[in-house]
């Protein structure tokens, strides 16, 4: 019960901050949060600690819980990304995330072509085939799972731990696109073909080809999302 209250309260307050309902400089009171959600003091404190860990708020005695400036937030936190994608600022959030992916994933694919293990190369080939099959079946749930796994393997195979830690960020972007209806009923054949191209390029240790194909995936994804907001 307490865990469920914690999650509901954290989602509600976090979303209000992420979507601008609670603007920077807004001051919250622990007692008011307790009353608003009917939560215990312990749960309210845990929620405040979680918000502070994400750098969304800061607390001071005799002042209260103050919402921090957007520039201070931990924008790589998957929960913050989910909250932003759930709100009215979704187009801006998607643009920012696409720019991050554009900057990182083509390079990750290049390094994966040079550094991936035989097991990782085989895993990408298999995931490419599953993406193709689930796309034809219009099974967006299964497709999403394979897509997340595909990009996770590419990031991990780059052998750059900083790239690897972006895996959860990419997963939230892909999940958000599907949950908010920004994917076509059947994934575009061009997108599937490009994932297969990345898999084959990495399998063949062709760094230039892998980087180029992953960049083309970014272009295709950007254009696909942009069409939804025209």
mmCIF file with all atom_site columns, C-alpha atoms in Angstrom:
data_model
loop_
_atom_site.group_PDB
_atom_site.id
_atom_site.type_symbol
_atom_site.label_atom_id
_atom_site.label_alt_id
_atom_site.label_comp_id
_atom_site.label_asym_id
_atom_site.label_entity_id
_atom_site.label_seq_id
_atom_site.pdbx_PDB_ins_code
_atom_site.Cartn_x
_atom_site.Cartn_y
_atom_site.Cartn_z
_atom_site.occupancy
_atom_site.B_iso_or_equiv
_atom_site.pdbx_formal_charge
_atom_site.auth_seq_id
_atom_site.auth_comp_id
_atom_site.auth_asym_id
_atom_site.auth_atom_id
_atom_site.pdbx_PDB_model_num
ATOM 1   C CA . UNK A 1 1   ? 0.000  0.000   0.000   1.00 0.00 ? 1   UNK A CA 1
ATOM 2   C CA . UNK A 1 2   ? 2.740  2.468   1.016   1.00 0.00 ? 2   UNK A CA 1
ATOM 3   C CA . UNK A 1 3   ? 4.761  1.565   -2.089  1.00 0.00 ? 3   UNK A CA 1
ATOM 4   C CA . UNK A 1 4   ? 1.758  2.214   -4.327  1.00 0.00 ? 4   UNK A CA 1
ATOM 5   C CA . UNK A 1 5   ? 1.134  5.567   -2.645  1.00 0.00 ? 5   UNK A CA 1
ATOM 6   C CA . UNK A 1 6   ? 4.804  6.460   -3.063  1.00 0.00 ? 6   UNK A CA 1
ATOM 7   C CA . UNK A 1 7   ? 4.691  5.786   -6.811  1.00 0.00 ? 7   UNK A CA 1
ATOM 8   C CA . UNK A 1 8   ? 1.407  7.662   -7.340  1.00 0.00 ? 8   UNK A CA 1
ATOM 9   C CA . UNK A 1 9   ? 2.607  10.650  -5.361  1.00 0.00 ? 9   UNK A CA 1
ATOM 10  C CA . UNK A 1 10  ? 6.006  10.712  -7.051  1.00 0.00 ? 10  UNK A CA 1
ATOM 11  C CA . UNK A 1 11  ? 4.414  10.477  -10.514 1.00 0.00 ? 11  UNK A CA 1
ATOM 12  C CA . UNK A 1 12  ? 1.910  13.238  -9.734  1.00 0.00 ? 12  UNK A CA 1
ATOM 13  C CA . UNK A 1 13  ? 4.394  15.724  -8.280  1.00 0.00 ? 13  UNK A CA 1
ATOM 14  C CA . UNK A 1 14  ? 7.135  14.814  -10.759 1.00 0.00 ? 14  UNK A CA 1
ATOM 15  C CA . UNK A 1 15  ? 4.795  15.251  -13.727 1.00 0.00 ? 15  UNK A CA 1
ATOM 16  C CA . UNK A 1 16  ? 3.610  18.612  -12.405 1.00 0.00 ? 16  UNK A CA 1
ATOM 17  C CA . UNK A 1 17  ? 7.225  19.787  -12.231 1.00 0.00 ? 17  UNK A CA 1
ATOM 18  C CA . UNK A 1 18  ? 8.322  18.259  -15.546 1.00 0.00 ? 18  UNK A CA 1
ATOM 19  C CA . UNK A 1 19  ? 5.335  19.731  -17.406 1.00 0.00 ? 19  UNK A CA 1
ATOM 20  C CA . UNK A 1 20  ? 5.628  23.208  -15.887 1.00 0.00 ? 20  UNK A CA 1
ATOM 21  C CA . UNK A 1 21  ? 2.539  23.149  -13.687 1.00 0.00 ? 21  UNK A CA 1
ATOM 22  C CA . UNK A 1 22  ? 4.931  23.752  -10.802 1.00 0.00 ? 22  UNK A CA 1
ATOM 23  C CA . UNK A 1 23  ? 7.354  26.342  -12.145 1.00 0.00 ? 23  UNK A CA 1
ATOM 24  C CA . UNK A 1 24  ? 10.921 26.904  -10.936 1.00 0.00 ? 24  UNK A CA 1
ATOM 25  C CA . UNK A 1 25  ? 10.907 28.704  -7.624  1.00 0.00 ? 25  UNK A CA 1
ATOM 26  C CA . UNK A 1 26  ? 7.584  27.199  -6.539  1.00 0.00 ? 26  UNK A CA 1
ATOM 27  C CA . UNK A 1 27  ? 7.664  26.208  -2.880  1.00 0.00 ? 27  UNK A CA 1
ATOM 28  C CA . UNK A 1 28  ? 5.992  23.074  -1.568  1.00 0.00 ? 28  UNK A CA 1
ATOM 29  C CA . UNK A 1 29  ? 5.370  22.115  2.053   1.00 0.00 ? 29  UNK A CA 1
ATOM 30  C CA . UNK A 1 30  ? 5.731  18.581  3.333   1.00 0.00 ? 30  UNK A CA 1
ATOM 31  C CA . UNK A 1 31  ? 2.520  18.884  5.355   1.00 0.00 ? 31  UNK A CA 1
ATOM 32  C CA . UNK A 1 32  ? 0.581  20.104  2.316   1.00 0.00 ? 32  UNK A CA 1
ATOM 33  C CA . UNK A 1 33  ? 1.836  17.180  0.232   1.00 0.00 ? 33  UNK A CA 1
ATOM 34  C CA . UNK A 1 34  ? 0.749  14.778  2.963   1.00 0.00 ? 34  UNK A CA 1
ATOM 35  C CA . UNK A 1 35  ? -2.725 16.279  3.084   1.00 0.00 ? 35  UNK A CA 1
ATOM 36  C CA . UNK A 1 36  ? -3.151 16.486  -0.692  1.00 0.00 ? 36  UNK A CA 1
ATOM 37  C CA . UNK A 1 37  ? -2.373 12.801  -1.204  1.00 0.00 ? 37  UNK A CA 1
ATOM 38  C CA . UNK A 1 38  ? -3.470 11.393  2.126   1.00 0.00 ? 38  UNK A CA 1
ATOM 39  C CA . UNK A 1 39  ? 0.038  10.056  2.582   1.00 0.00 ? 39  UNK A CA 1
ATOM 40  C CA . UNK A 1 40  ? 2.030  9.374   5.709   1.00 0.00 ? 40  UNK A CA 1
ATOM 41  C CA . UNK A 1 41  ? 4.924  11.638  6.636   1.00 0.00 ? 41  UNK A CA 1
ATOM 42  C CA . UNK A 1 42  ? 7.337  8.796   5.877   1.00 0.00 ? 42  UNK A CA 1
ATOM 43  C CA . UNK A 1 43  ? 6.022  8.355   2.328   1.00 0.00 ? 43  UNK A CA 1
ATOM 44  C CA . UNK A 1 44  ? 6.024  12.118  1.718   1.00 0.00 ? 44  UNK A CA 1
ATOM 45  C CA . UNK A 1 45  ? 9.642  12.332  2.863   1.00 0.00 ? 45  UNK A CA 1
ATOM 46  C CA . UNK A 1 46  ? 10.647 9.458   0.574   1.00 0.00 ? 46  UNK A CA 1
ATOM 47  C CA . UNK A 1 47  ? 8.995  11.189  -2.381  1.00 0.00 ? 47  UNK A CA 1
ATOM 48  C CA . UNK A 1 48  ? 10.820 14.433  -1.591  1.00 0.00 ? 48  UNK A CA 1
ATOM 49  C CA . UNK A 1 49  ? 14.126 12.545  -1.380  1.00 0.00 ? 49  UNK A CA 1
ATOM 50  C CA . UNK A 1 50  ? 13.453 10.970  -4.780  1.00 0.00 ? 50  UNK A CA 1
ATOM 51  C CA . UNK A 1 51  ? 12.730 14.384  -6.307  1.00 0.00 ? 51  UNK A CA 1
ATOM 52  C CA . UNK A 1 52  ? 15.912 15.762  -4.792  1.00 0.00 ? 52  UNK A CA 1
ATOM 53  C CA . UNK A 1 53  ? 17.930 12.815  -6.154  1.00 0.00 ? 53  UNK A CA 1
ATOM 54  C CA . UNK A 1 54  ? 16.660 13.759  -9.618  1.00 0.00 ? 54  UNK A CA 1
ATOM 55  C CA . UNK A 1 55  ? 17.656 17.359  -8.870  1.00 0.00 ? 55  UNK A CA 1
ATOM 56  C CA . UNK A 1 56  ? 14.098 18.560  -9.453  1.00 0.00 ? 56  UNK A CA 1
ATOM 57  C CA . UNK A 1 57  ? 13.816 20.116  -6.002  1.00 0.00 ? 57  UNK A CA 1
ATOM 58  C CA . UNK A 1 58  ? 15.898 21.285  -3.099  1.00 0.00 ? 58  UNK A CA 1
ATOM 59  C CA . UNK A 1 59  ? 14.868 21.486  0.556   1.00 0.00 ? 59  UNK A CA 1
ATOM 60  C CA . UNK A 1 60  ? 15.804 23.980  3.236   1.00 0.00 ? 60  UNK A CA 1
ATOM 61  C CA . UNK A 1 61  ? 14.563 24.400  6.752   1.00 0.00 ? 61  UNK A CA 1
ATOM 62  C CA . UNK A 1 62  ? 12.142 27.277  7.229   1.00 0.00 ? 62  UNK A CA 1
ATOM 63  C CA . UNK A 1 63  ? 11.886 27.600  3.442   1.00 0.00 ? 63  UNK A CA 1
ATOM 64  C CA . UNK A 1 64  ? 10.355 24.348  2.258   1.00 0.00 ? 64  UNK A CA 1
ATOM 65  C CA . UNK A 1 65  ? 10.748 22.275  -0.886  1.00 0.00 ? 65  UNK A CA 1
ATOM 66  C CA . UNK A 1 66  ? 11.703 24.504  -3.808  1.00 0.00 ? 66  UNK A CA 1
ATOM 67  C CA . UNK A 1 67  ? 11.404 23.517  -7.464  1.00 0.00 ? 67  UNK A CA 1
ATOM 68  C CA . UNK A 1 68  ? 14.786 23.947  -9.153  1.00 0.00 ? 68  UNK A CA 1
ATOM 69  C CA . UNK A 1 69  ? 15.494 25.541  -12.497 1.00 0.00 ? 69  UNK A CA 1
ATOM 70  C CA . UNK A 1 70  ? 15.143 23.217  -15.485 1.00 0.00 ? 70  UNK A CA 1
ATOM 71  C CA . UNK A 1 71  ? 18.866 23.531  -16.220 1.00 0.00 ? 71  UNK A CA 1
ATOM 72  C CA . UNK A 1 72  ? 19.623 21.808  -12.893 1.00 0.00 ? 72  UNK A CA 1
ATOM 73  C CA . UNK A 1 73  ? 17.507 18.701  -13.523 1.00 0.00 ? 73  UNK A CA 1
ATOM 74  C CA . UNK A 1 74  ? 18.949 15.267  -14.246 1.00 0.00 ? 74  UNK A CA 1
ATOM 75  C CA . UNK A 1 75  ? 17.612 15.062  -17.786 1.00 0.00 ? 75  UNK A CA 1
ATOM 76  C CA . UNK A 1 76  ? 18.952 11.521  -18.213 1.00 0.00 ? 76  UNK A CA 1
ATOM 77  C CA . UNK A 1 77  ? 16.664 10.098  -15.535 1.00 0.00 ? 77  UNK A CA 1
ATOM 78  C CA . UNK A 1 78  ? 14.224 7.703   -17.285 1.00 0.00 ? 78  UNK A CA 1
ATOM 79  C CA . UNK A 1 79  ? 11.356 8.764   -15.016 1.00 0.00 ? 79  UNK A CA 1
ATOM 80  C CA . UNK A 1 80  ? 11.801 12.417  -15.904 1.00 0.00 ? 80  UNK A CA 1
ATOM 81  C CA . UNK A 1 81  ? 11.854 11.503  -19.584 1.00 0.00 ? 81  UNK A CA 1
ATOM 82  C CA . UNK A 1 82  ? 8.608  9.563   -19.171 1.00 0.00 ? 82  UNK A CA 1
ATOM 83  C CA . UNK A 1 83  ? 6.952  12.484  -17.385 1.00 0.00 ? 83  UNK A CA 1
ATOM 84  C CA . UNK A 1 84  ? 8.031  14.912  -20.093 1.00 0.00 ? 84  UNK A CA 1
ATOM 85  C CA . UNK A 1 85  ? 6.746  12.619  -22.843 1.00 0.00 ? 85  UNK A CA 1
ATOM 86  C CA . UNK A 1 86  ? 3.408  12.372  -21.030 1.00 0.00 ? 86  UNK A CA 1
ATOM 87  C CA . UNK A 1 87  ? 2.879  16.144  -21.026 1.00 0.00 ? 87  UNK A CA 1
ATOM 88  C CA . UNK A 1 88  ? 2.164  19.006  -23.390 1.00 0.00 ? 88  UNK A CA 1
ATOM 89  C CA . UNK A 1 89  ? 5.883  19.565  -23.967 1.00 0.00 ? 89  UNK A CA 1
ATOM 90  C CA . UNK A 1 90  ? 6.155  16.195  -25.705 1.00 0.00 ? 90  UNK A CA 1
ATOM 91  C CA . UNK A 1 91  ? 7.291  17.671  -29.074 1.00 0.00 ? 91  UNK A CA 1
ATOM 92  C CA . UNK A 1 92  ? 10.132 19.568  -27.393 1.00 0.00 ? 92  UNK A CA 1
ATOM 93  C CA . UNK A 1 93  ? 11.117 16.545  -25.316 1.00 0.00 ? 93  UNK A CA 1
ATOM 94  C CA . UNK A 1 94  ? 11.158 14.329  -28.398 1.00 0.00 ? 94  UNK A CA 1
ATOM 95  C CA . UNK A 1 95  ? 13.255 16.844  -30.309 1.00 0.00 ? 95  UNK A CA 1
ATOM 96  C CA . UNK A 1 96  ? 15.817 16.990  -27.501 1.00 0.00 ? 96  UNK A CA 1
ATOM 97  C CA . UNK A 1 97  ? 15.942 13.220  -27.226 1.00 0.00 ? 97  UNK A CA 1
ATOM 98  C CA . UNK A 1 98  ? 16.283 12.764  -30.979 1.00 0.00 ? 98  UNK A CA 1
ATOM 99  C CA . UNK A 1 99  ? 19.205 15.193  -31.001 1.00 0.00 ? 99  UNK A CA 1
ATOM 100 C CA . UNK A 1 100 ? 20.859 13.160  -28.228 1.00 0.00 ? 100 UNK A CA 1
ATOM 101 C CA . UNK A 1 101 ? 20.328 9.929   -30.135 1.00 0.00 ? 101 UNK A CA 1
ATOM 102 C CA . UNK A 1 102 ? 21.661 11.532  -33.312 1.00 0.00 ? 102 UNK A CA 1
ATOM 103 C CA . UNK A 1 103 ? 24.833 12.566  -31.478 1.00 0.00 ? 103 UNK A CA 1
ATOM 104 C CA . UNK A 1 104 ? 25.470 9.177   -29.848 1.00 0.00 ? 104 UNK A CA 1
ATOM 105 C CA . UNK A 1 105 ? 23.973 6.182   -31.643 1.00 0.00 ? 105 UNK A CA 1
ATOM 106 C CA . UNK A 1 106 ? 25.745 6.441   -35.033 1.00 0.00 ? 106 UNK A CA 1
ATOM 107 C CA . UNK A 1 107 ? 29.095 6.588   -33.203 1.00 0.00 ? 107 UNK A CA 1
ATOM 108 C CA . UNK A 1 108 ? 28.028 3.690   -30.975 1.00 0.00 ? 108 UNK A CA 1
ATOM 109 C CA . UNK A 1 109 ? 27.238 1.641   -34.095 1.00 0.00 ? 109 UNK A CA 1
ATOM 110 C CA . UNK A 1 110 ? 30.658 2.477   -35.553 1.00 0.00 ? 110 UNK A CA 1
ATOM 111 C CA . UNK A 1 111 ? 32.469 1.323   -32.427 1.00 0.00 ? 111 UNK A CA 1
ATOM 112 C CA . UNK A 1 112 ? 30.229 -1.739  -32.113 1.00 0.00 ? 112 UNK A CA 1
ATOM 113 C CA . UNK A 1 113 ? 31.323 -2.811  -35.595 1.00 0.00 ? 113 UNK A CA 1
ATOM 114 C CA . UNK A 1 114 ? 34.909 -2.676  -34.367 1.00 0.00 ? 114 UNK A CA 1
ATOM 115 C CA . UNK A 1 115 ? 34.451 -4.064  -30.853 1.00 0.00 ? 115 UNK A CA 1
ATOM 116 C CA . UNK A 1 116 ? 31.380 -6.319  -30.653 1.00 0.00 ? 116 UNK A CA 1
ATOM 117 C CA . UNK A 1 117 ? 31.838 -9.901  -29.514 1.00 0.00 ? 117 UNK A CA 1
ATOM 118 C CA . UNK A 1 118 ? 30.746 -12.796 -31.744 1.00 0.00 ? 118 UNK A CA 1
ATOM 119 C CA . UNK A 1 119 ? 27.792 -13.332 -29.391 1.00 0.00 ? 119 UNK A CA 1
ATOM 120 C CA . UNK A 1 120 ? 26.689 -9.715  -29.737 1.00 0.00 ? 120 UNK A CA 1
ATOM 121 C CA . UNK A 1 121 ? 26.959 -9.852  -33.518 1.00 0.00 ? 121 UNK A CA 1
ATOM 122 C CA . UNK A 1 122 ? 24.789 -12.955 -33.531 1.00 0.00 ? 122 UNK A CA 1
ATOM 123 C CA . UNK A 1 123 ? 22.315 -11.360 -31.131 1.00 0.00 ? 123 UNK A CA 1
ATOM 124 C CA . UNK A 1 124 ? 21.910 -8.364  -33.455 1.00 0.00 ? 124 UNK A CA 1
ATOM 125 C CA . UNK A 1 125 ? 21.298 -10.617 -36.443 1.00 0.00 ? 125 UNK A CA 1
ATOM 126 C CA . UNK A 1 126 ? 18.633 -12.483 -34.491 1.00 0.00 ? 126 UNK A CA 1
ATOM 127 C CA . UNK A 1 127 ? 16.986 -9.300  -33.252 1.00 0.00 ? 127 UNK A CA 1
ATOM 128 C CA . UNK A 1 128 ? 16.954 -7.913  -36.779 1.00 0.00 ? 128 UNK A CA 1
ATOM 129 C CA . UNK A 1 129 ? 15.052 -10.982 -37.945 1.00 0.00 ? 129 UNK A CA 1
ATOM 130 C CA . UNK A 1 130 ? 12.585 -10.652 -35.052 1.00 0.00 ? 130 UNK A CA 1
ATOM 131 C CA . UNK A 1 131 ? 12.020 -6.995  -35.841 1.00 0.00 ? 131 UNK A CA 1
ATOM 132 C CA . UNK A 1 132 ? 11.212 -7.936  -39.429 1.00 0.00 ? 132 UNK A CA 1
ATOM 133 C CA . UNK A 1 133 ? 8.784  -10.677 -38.362 1.00 0.00 ? 133 UNK A CA 1
ATOM 134 C CA . UNK A 1 134 ? 6.934  -8.641  -35.731 1.00 0.00 ? 134 UNK A CA 1
ATOM 135 C CA . UNK A 1 135 ? 6.697  -5.635  -38.061 1.00 0.00 ? 135 UNK A CA 1
ATOM 136 C CA . UNK A 1 136 ? 4.945  -7.761  -40.691 1.00 0.00 ? 136 UNK A CA 1
ATOM 137 C CA . UNK A 1 137 ? 2.670  -9.175  -37.966 1.00 0.00 ? 137 UNK A CA 1
ATOM 138 C CA . UNK A 1 138 ? 1.856  -5.633  -36.789 1.00 0.00 ? 138 UNK A CA 1
ATOM 139 C CA . UNK A 1 139 ? 2.706  -6.710  -33.251 1.00 0.00 ? 139 UNK A CA 1
ATOM 140 C CA . UNK A 1 140 ? 3.871  -3.345  -31.920 1.00 0.00 ? 140 UNK A CA 1
ATOM 141 C CA . UNK A 1 141 ? 4.344  -4.636  -28.370 1.00 0.00 ? 141 UNK A CA 1
ATOM 142 C CA . UNK A 1 142 ? 6.728  -7.387  -29.434 1.00 0.00 ? 142 UNK A CA 1
ATOM 143 C CA . UNK A 1 143 ? 8.373  -5.066  -31.966 1.00 0.00 ? 143 UNK A CA 1
ATOM 144 C CA . UNK A 1 144 ? 9.033  -2.516  -29.230 1.00 0.00 ? 144 UNK A CA 1
ATOM 145 C CA . UNK A 1 145 ? 10.690 -5.125  -27.019 1.00 0.00 ? 145 UNK A CA 1
ATOM 146 C CA . UNK A 1 146 ? 12.994 -6.245  -29.831 1.00 0.00 ? 146 UNK A CA 1
ATOM 147 C CA . UNK A 1 147 ? 13.745 -2.646  -30.825 1.00 0.00 ? 147 UNK A CA 1
ATOM 148 C CA . UNK A 1 148 ? 14.771 -1.743  -27.264 1.00 0.00 ? 148 UNK A CA 1
ATOM 149 C CA . UNK A 1 149 ? 16.945 -4.852  -27.074 1.00 0.00 ? 149 UNK A CA 1
ATOM 150 C CA . UNK A 1 150 ? 18.544 -4.071  -30.459 1.00 0.00 ? 150 UNK A CA 1
ATOM 151 C CA . UNK A 1 151 ? 19.617 -0.569  -29.472 1.00 0.00 ? 151 UNK A CA 1
ATOM 152 C CA . UNK A 1 152 ? 20.754 -1.804  -26.058 1.00 0.00 ? 152 UNK A CA 1
ATOM 153 C CA . UNK A 1 153 ? 23.086 -4.342  -27.687 1.00 0.00 ? 153 UNK A CA 1
ATOM 154 C CA . UNK A 1 154 ? 24.524 -1.709  -30.035 1.00 0.00 ? 154 UNK A CA 1
ATOM 155 C CA . UNK A 1 155 ? 25.240 0.680   -27.166 1.00 0.00 ? 155 UNK A CA 1
ATOM 156 C CA . UNK A 1 156 ? 26.747 -2.072  -25.007 1.00 0.00 ? 156 UNK A CA 1
ATOM 157 C CA . UNK A 1 157 ? 28.822 -3.459  -27.877 1.00 0.00 ? 157 UNK A CA 1
ATOM 158 C CA . UNK A 1 158 ? 30.446 -0.053  -28.387 1.00 0.00 ? 158 UNK A CA 1
ATOM 159 C CA . UNK A 1 159 ? 32.405 -0.876  -25.210 1.00 0.00 ? 159 UNK A CA 1
ATOM 160 C CA . UNK A 1 160 ? 31.959 2.715   -24.095 1.00 0.00 ? 160 UNK A CA 1
ATOM 161 C CA . UNK A 1 161 ? 30.268 2.587   -20.665 1.00 0.00 ? 161 UNK A CA 1
ATOM 162 C CA . UNK A 1 162 ? 29.028 6.174   -21.062 1.00 0.00 ? 162 UNK A CA 1
ATOM 163 C CA . UNK A 1 163 ? 27.173 5.156   -24.215 1.00 0.00 ? 163 UNK A CA 1
ATOM 164 C CA . UNK A 1 164 ? 25.953 2.018   -22.488 1.00 0.00 ? 164 UNK A CA 1
ATOM 165 C CA . UNK A 1 165 ? 24.339 3.974   -19.671 1.00 0.00 ? 165 UNK A CA 1
ATOM 166 C CA . UNK A 1 166 ? 22.095 5.735   -22.186 1.00 0.00 ? 166 UNK A CA 1
ATOM 167 C CA . UNK A 1 167 ? 20.287 2.460   -22.829 1.00 0.00 ? 167 UNK A CA 1
ATOM 168 C CA . UNK A 1 168 ? 17.432 3.287   -20.430 1.00 0.00 ? 168 UNK A CA 1
ATOM 169 C CA . UNK A 1 169 ? 17.066 6.731   -21.982 1.00 0.00 ? 169 UNK A CA 1
ATOM 170 C CA . UNK A 1 170 ? 16.691 5.220   -25.444 1.00 0.00 ? 170 UNK A CA 1
ATOM 171 C CA . UNK A 1 171 ? 14.226 2.659   -24.070 1.00 0.00 ? 171 UNK A CA 1
ATOM 172 C CA . UNK A 1 172 ? 12.015 5.445   -22.706 1.00 0.00 ? 172 UNK A CA 1
ATOM 173 C CA . UNK A 1 173 ? 12.079 7.267   -26.049 1.00 0.00 ? 173 UNK A CA 1
ATOM 174 C CA . UNK A 1 174 ? 11.075 4.150   -27.969 1.00 0.00 ? 174 UNK A CA 1
ATOM 175 C CA . UNK A 1 175 ? 8.413  3.255   -25.405 1.00 0.00 ? 175 UNK A CA 1
ATOM 176 C CA . UNK A 1 176 ? 7.014  6.788   -25.431 1.00 0.00 ? 176 UNK A CA 1
ATOM 177 C CA . UNK A 1 177 ? 6.710  6.804   -29.224 1.00 0.00 ? 177 UNK A CA 1
ATOM 178 C CA . UNK A 1 178 ? 4.670  3.604   -29.110 1.00 0.00 ? 178 UNK A CA 1
ATOM 179 C CA . UNK A 1 179 ? 2.508  4.473   -26.090 1.00 0.00 ? 179 UNK A CA 1
ATOM 180 C CA . UNK A 1 180 ? 1.584  7.891   -27.487 1.00 0.00 ? 180 UNK A CA 1
ATOM 181 C CA . UNK A 1 181 ? 0.626  6.607   -30.917 1.00 0.00 ? 181 UNK A CA 1
ATOM 182 C CA . UNK A 1 182 ? 3.616  8.064   -32.740 1.00 0.00 ? 182 UNK A CA 1
ATOM 183 C CA . UNK A 1 183 ? 4.363  4.769   -34.469 1.00 0.00 ? 183 UNK A CA 1
ATOM 184 C CA . UNK A 1 184 ? 2.437  3.666   -37.574 1.00 0.00 ? 184 UNK A CA 1
ATOM 185 C CA . UNK A 1 185 ? 0.252  0.530   -37.182 1.00 0.00 ? 185 UNK A CA 1
ATOM 186 C CA . UNK A 1 186 ? 2.929  -1.349  -39.099 1.00 0.00 ? 186 UNK A CA 1
ATOM 187 C CA . UNK A 1 187 ? 6.539  -0.192  -38.627 1.00 0.00 ? 187 UNK A CA 1
ATOM 188 C CA . UNK A 1 188 ? 7.942  1.324   -41.792 1.00 0.00 ? 188 UNK A CA 1
ATOM 189 C CA . UNK A 1 189 ? 9.709  -1.255  -44.009 1.00 0.00 ? 189 UNK A CA 1
ATOM 190 C CA . UNK A 1 190 ? 12.503 1.281   -44.515 1.00 0.00 ? 190 UNK A CA 1
ATOM 191 C CA . UNK A 1 191 ? 13.132 1.461   -40.768 1.00 0.00 ? 191 UNK A CA 1
ATOM 192 C CA . UNK A 1 192 ? 13.214 -2.325  -40.457 1.00 0.00 ? 192 UNK A CA 1
ATOM 193 C CA . UNK A 1 193 ? 15.567 -2.586  -43.421 1.00 0.00 ? 193 UNK A CA 1
ATOM 194 C CA . UNK A 1 194 ? 17.903 -0.058  -41.850 1.00 0.00 ? 194 UNK A CA 1
ATOM 195 C CA . UNK A 1 195 ? 18.043 -2.059  -38.594 1.00 0.00 ? 195 UNK A CA 1
ATOM 196 C CA . UNK A 1 196 ? 18.967 -5.121  -40.654 1.00 0.00 ? 196 UNK A CA 1
ATOM 197 C CA . UNK A 1 197 ? 21.614 -3.032  -42.398 1.00 0.00 ? 197 UNK A CA 1
ATOM 198 C CA . UNK A 1 198 ? 23.092 -2.023  -39.027 1.00 0.00 ? 198 UNK A CA 1
ATOM 199 C CA . UNK A 1 199 ? 23.111 -5.643  -37.881 1.00 0.00 ? 199 UNK A CA 1
ATOM 200 C CA . UNK A 1 200 ? 24.842 -6.859  -41.050 1.00 0.00 ? 200 UNK A CA 1
ATOM 201 C CA . UNK A 1 201 ? 27.368 -4.017  -40.966 1.00 0.00 ? 201 UNK A CA 1
ATOM 202 C CA . UNK A 1 202 ? 28.307 -4.700  -37.353 1.00 0.00 ? 202 UNK A CA 1
ATOM 203 C CA . UNK A 1 203 ? 28.447 -8.441  -38.091 1.00 0.00 ? 203 UNK A CA 1
ATOM 204 C CA . UNK A 1 204 ? 30.832 -7.696  -40.944 1.00 0.00 ? 204 UNK A CA 1
ATOM 205 C CA . UNK A 1 205 ? 32.934 -5.244  -38.904 1.00 0.00 ? 205 UNK A CA 1
ATOM 206 C CA . UNK A 1 206 ? 32.153 -2.490  -41.422 1.00 0.00 ? 206 UNK A CA 1
ATOM 207 C CA . UNK A 1 207 ? 32.322 0.619   -39.223 1.00 0.00 ? 207 UNK A CA 1
ATOM 208 C CA . UNK A 1 208 ? 31.509 3.168   -41.941 1.00 0.00 ? 208 UNK A CA 1
ATOM 209 C CA . UNK A 1 209 ? 28.465 1.211   -43.094 1.00 0.00 ? 209 UNK A CA 1
ATOM 210 C CA . UNK A 1 210 ? 27.215 0.708   -39.529 1.00 0.00 ? 210 UNK A CA 1
ATOM 211 C CA . UNK A 1 211 ? 27.532 4.397   -38.682 1.00 0.00 ? 211 UNK A CA 1
ATOM 212 C CA . UNK A 1 212 ? 25.824 5.461   -41.903 1.00 0.00 ? 212 UNK A CA 1
ATOM 213 C CA . UNK A 1 213 ? 22.913 3.040   -41.447 1.00 0.00 ? 213 UNK A CA 1
ATOM 214 C CA . UNK A 1 214 ? 22.347 4.081   -37.846 1.00 0.00 ? 214 UNK A CA 1
ATOM 215 C CA . UNK A 1 215 ? 22.365 7.735   -38.867 1.00 0.00 ? 215 UNK A CA 1
ATOM 216 C CA . UNK A 1 216 ? 19.756 6.913   -41.493 1.00 0.00 ? 216 UNK A CA 1
ATOM 217 C CA . UNK A 1 217 ? 17.633 5.339   -38.738 1.00 0.00 ? 217 UNK A CA 1
ATOM 218 C CA . UNK A 1 218 ? 17.835 8.615   -36.823 1.00 0.00 ? 218 UNK A CA 1
ATOM 219 C CA . UNK A 1 219 ? 16.737 10.574  -39.910 1.00 0.00 ? 219 UNK A CA 1
ATOM 220 C CA . UNK A 1 220 ? 13.837 8.200   -40.535 1.00 0.00 ? 220 UNK A CA 1
ATOM 221 C CA . UNK A 1 221 ? 12.706 8.348   -36.894 1.00 0.00 ? 221 UNK A CA 1
ATOM 222 C CA . UNK A 1 222 ? 12.952 12.132  -36.824 1.00 0.00 ? 222 UNK A CA 1
ATOM 223 C CA . UNK A 1 223 ? 10.870 12.506  -39.963 1.00 0.00 ? 223 UNK A CA 1
ATOM 224 C CA . UNK A 1 224 ? 8.321  9.964   -38.726 1.00 0.00 ? 224 UNK A CA 1
ATOM 225 C CA . UNK A 1 225 ? 7.785  11.841  -35.458 1.00 0.00 ? 225 UNK A CA 1
ATOM 226 C CA . UNK A 1 226 ? 7.777  15.249  -37.169 1.00 0.00 ? 226 UNK A CA 1
ATOM 227 C CA . UNK A 1 227 ? 4.854  14.168  -39.363 1.00 0.00 ? 227 UNK A CA 1
ATOM 228 C CA . UNK A 1 228 ? 2.757  13.563  -36.240 1.00 0.00 ? 228 UNK A CA 1
ATOM 229 C CA . UNK A 1 229 ? 3.097  17.183  -35.097 1.00 0.00 ? 229 UNK A CA 1
ATOM 230 C CA . UNK A 1 230 ? 2.502  18.972  -38.380 1.00 0.00 ? 230 UNK A CA 1
#
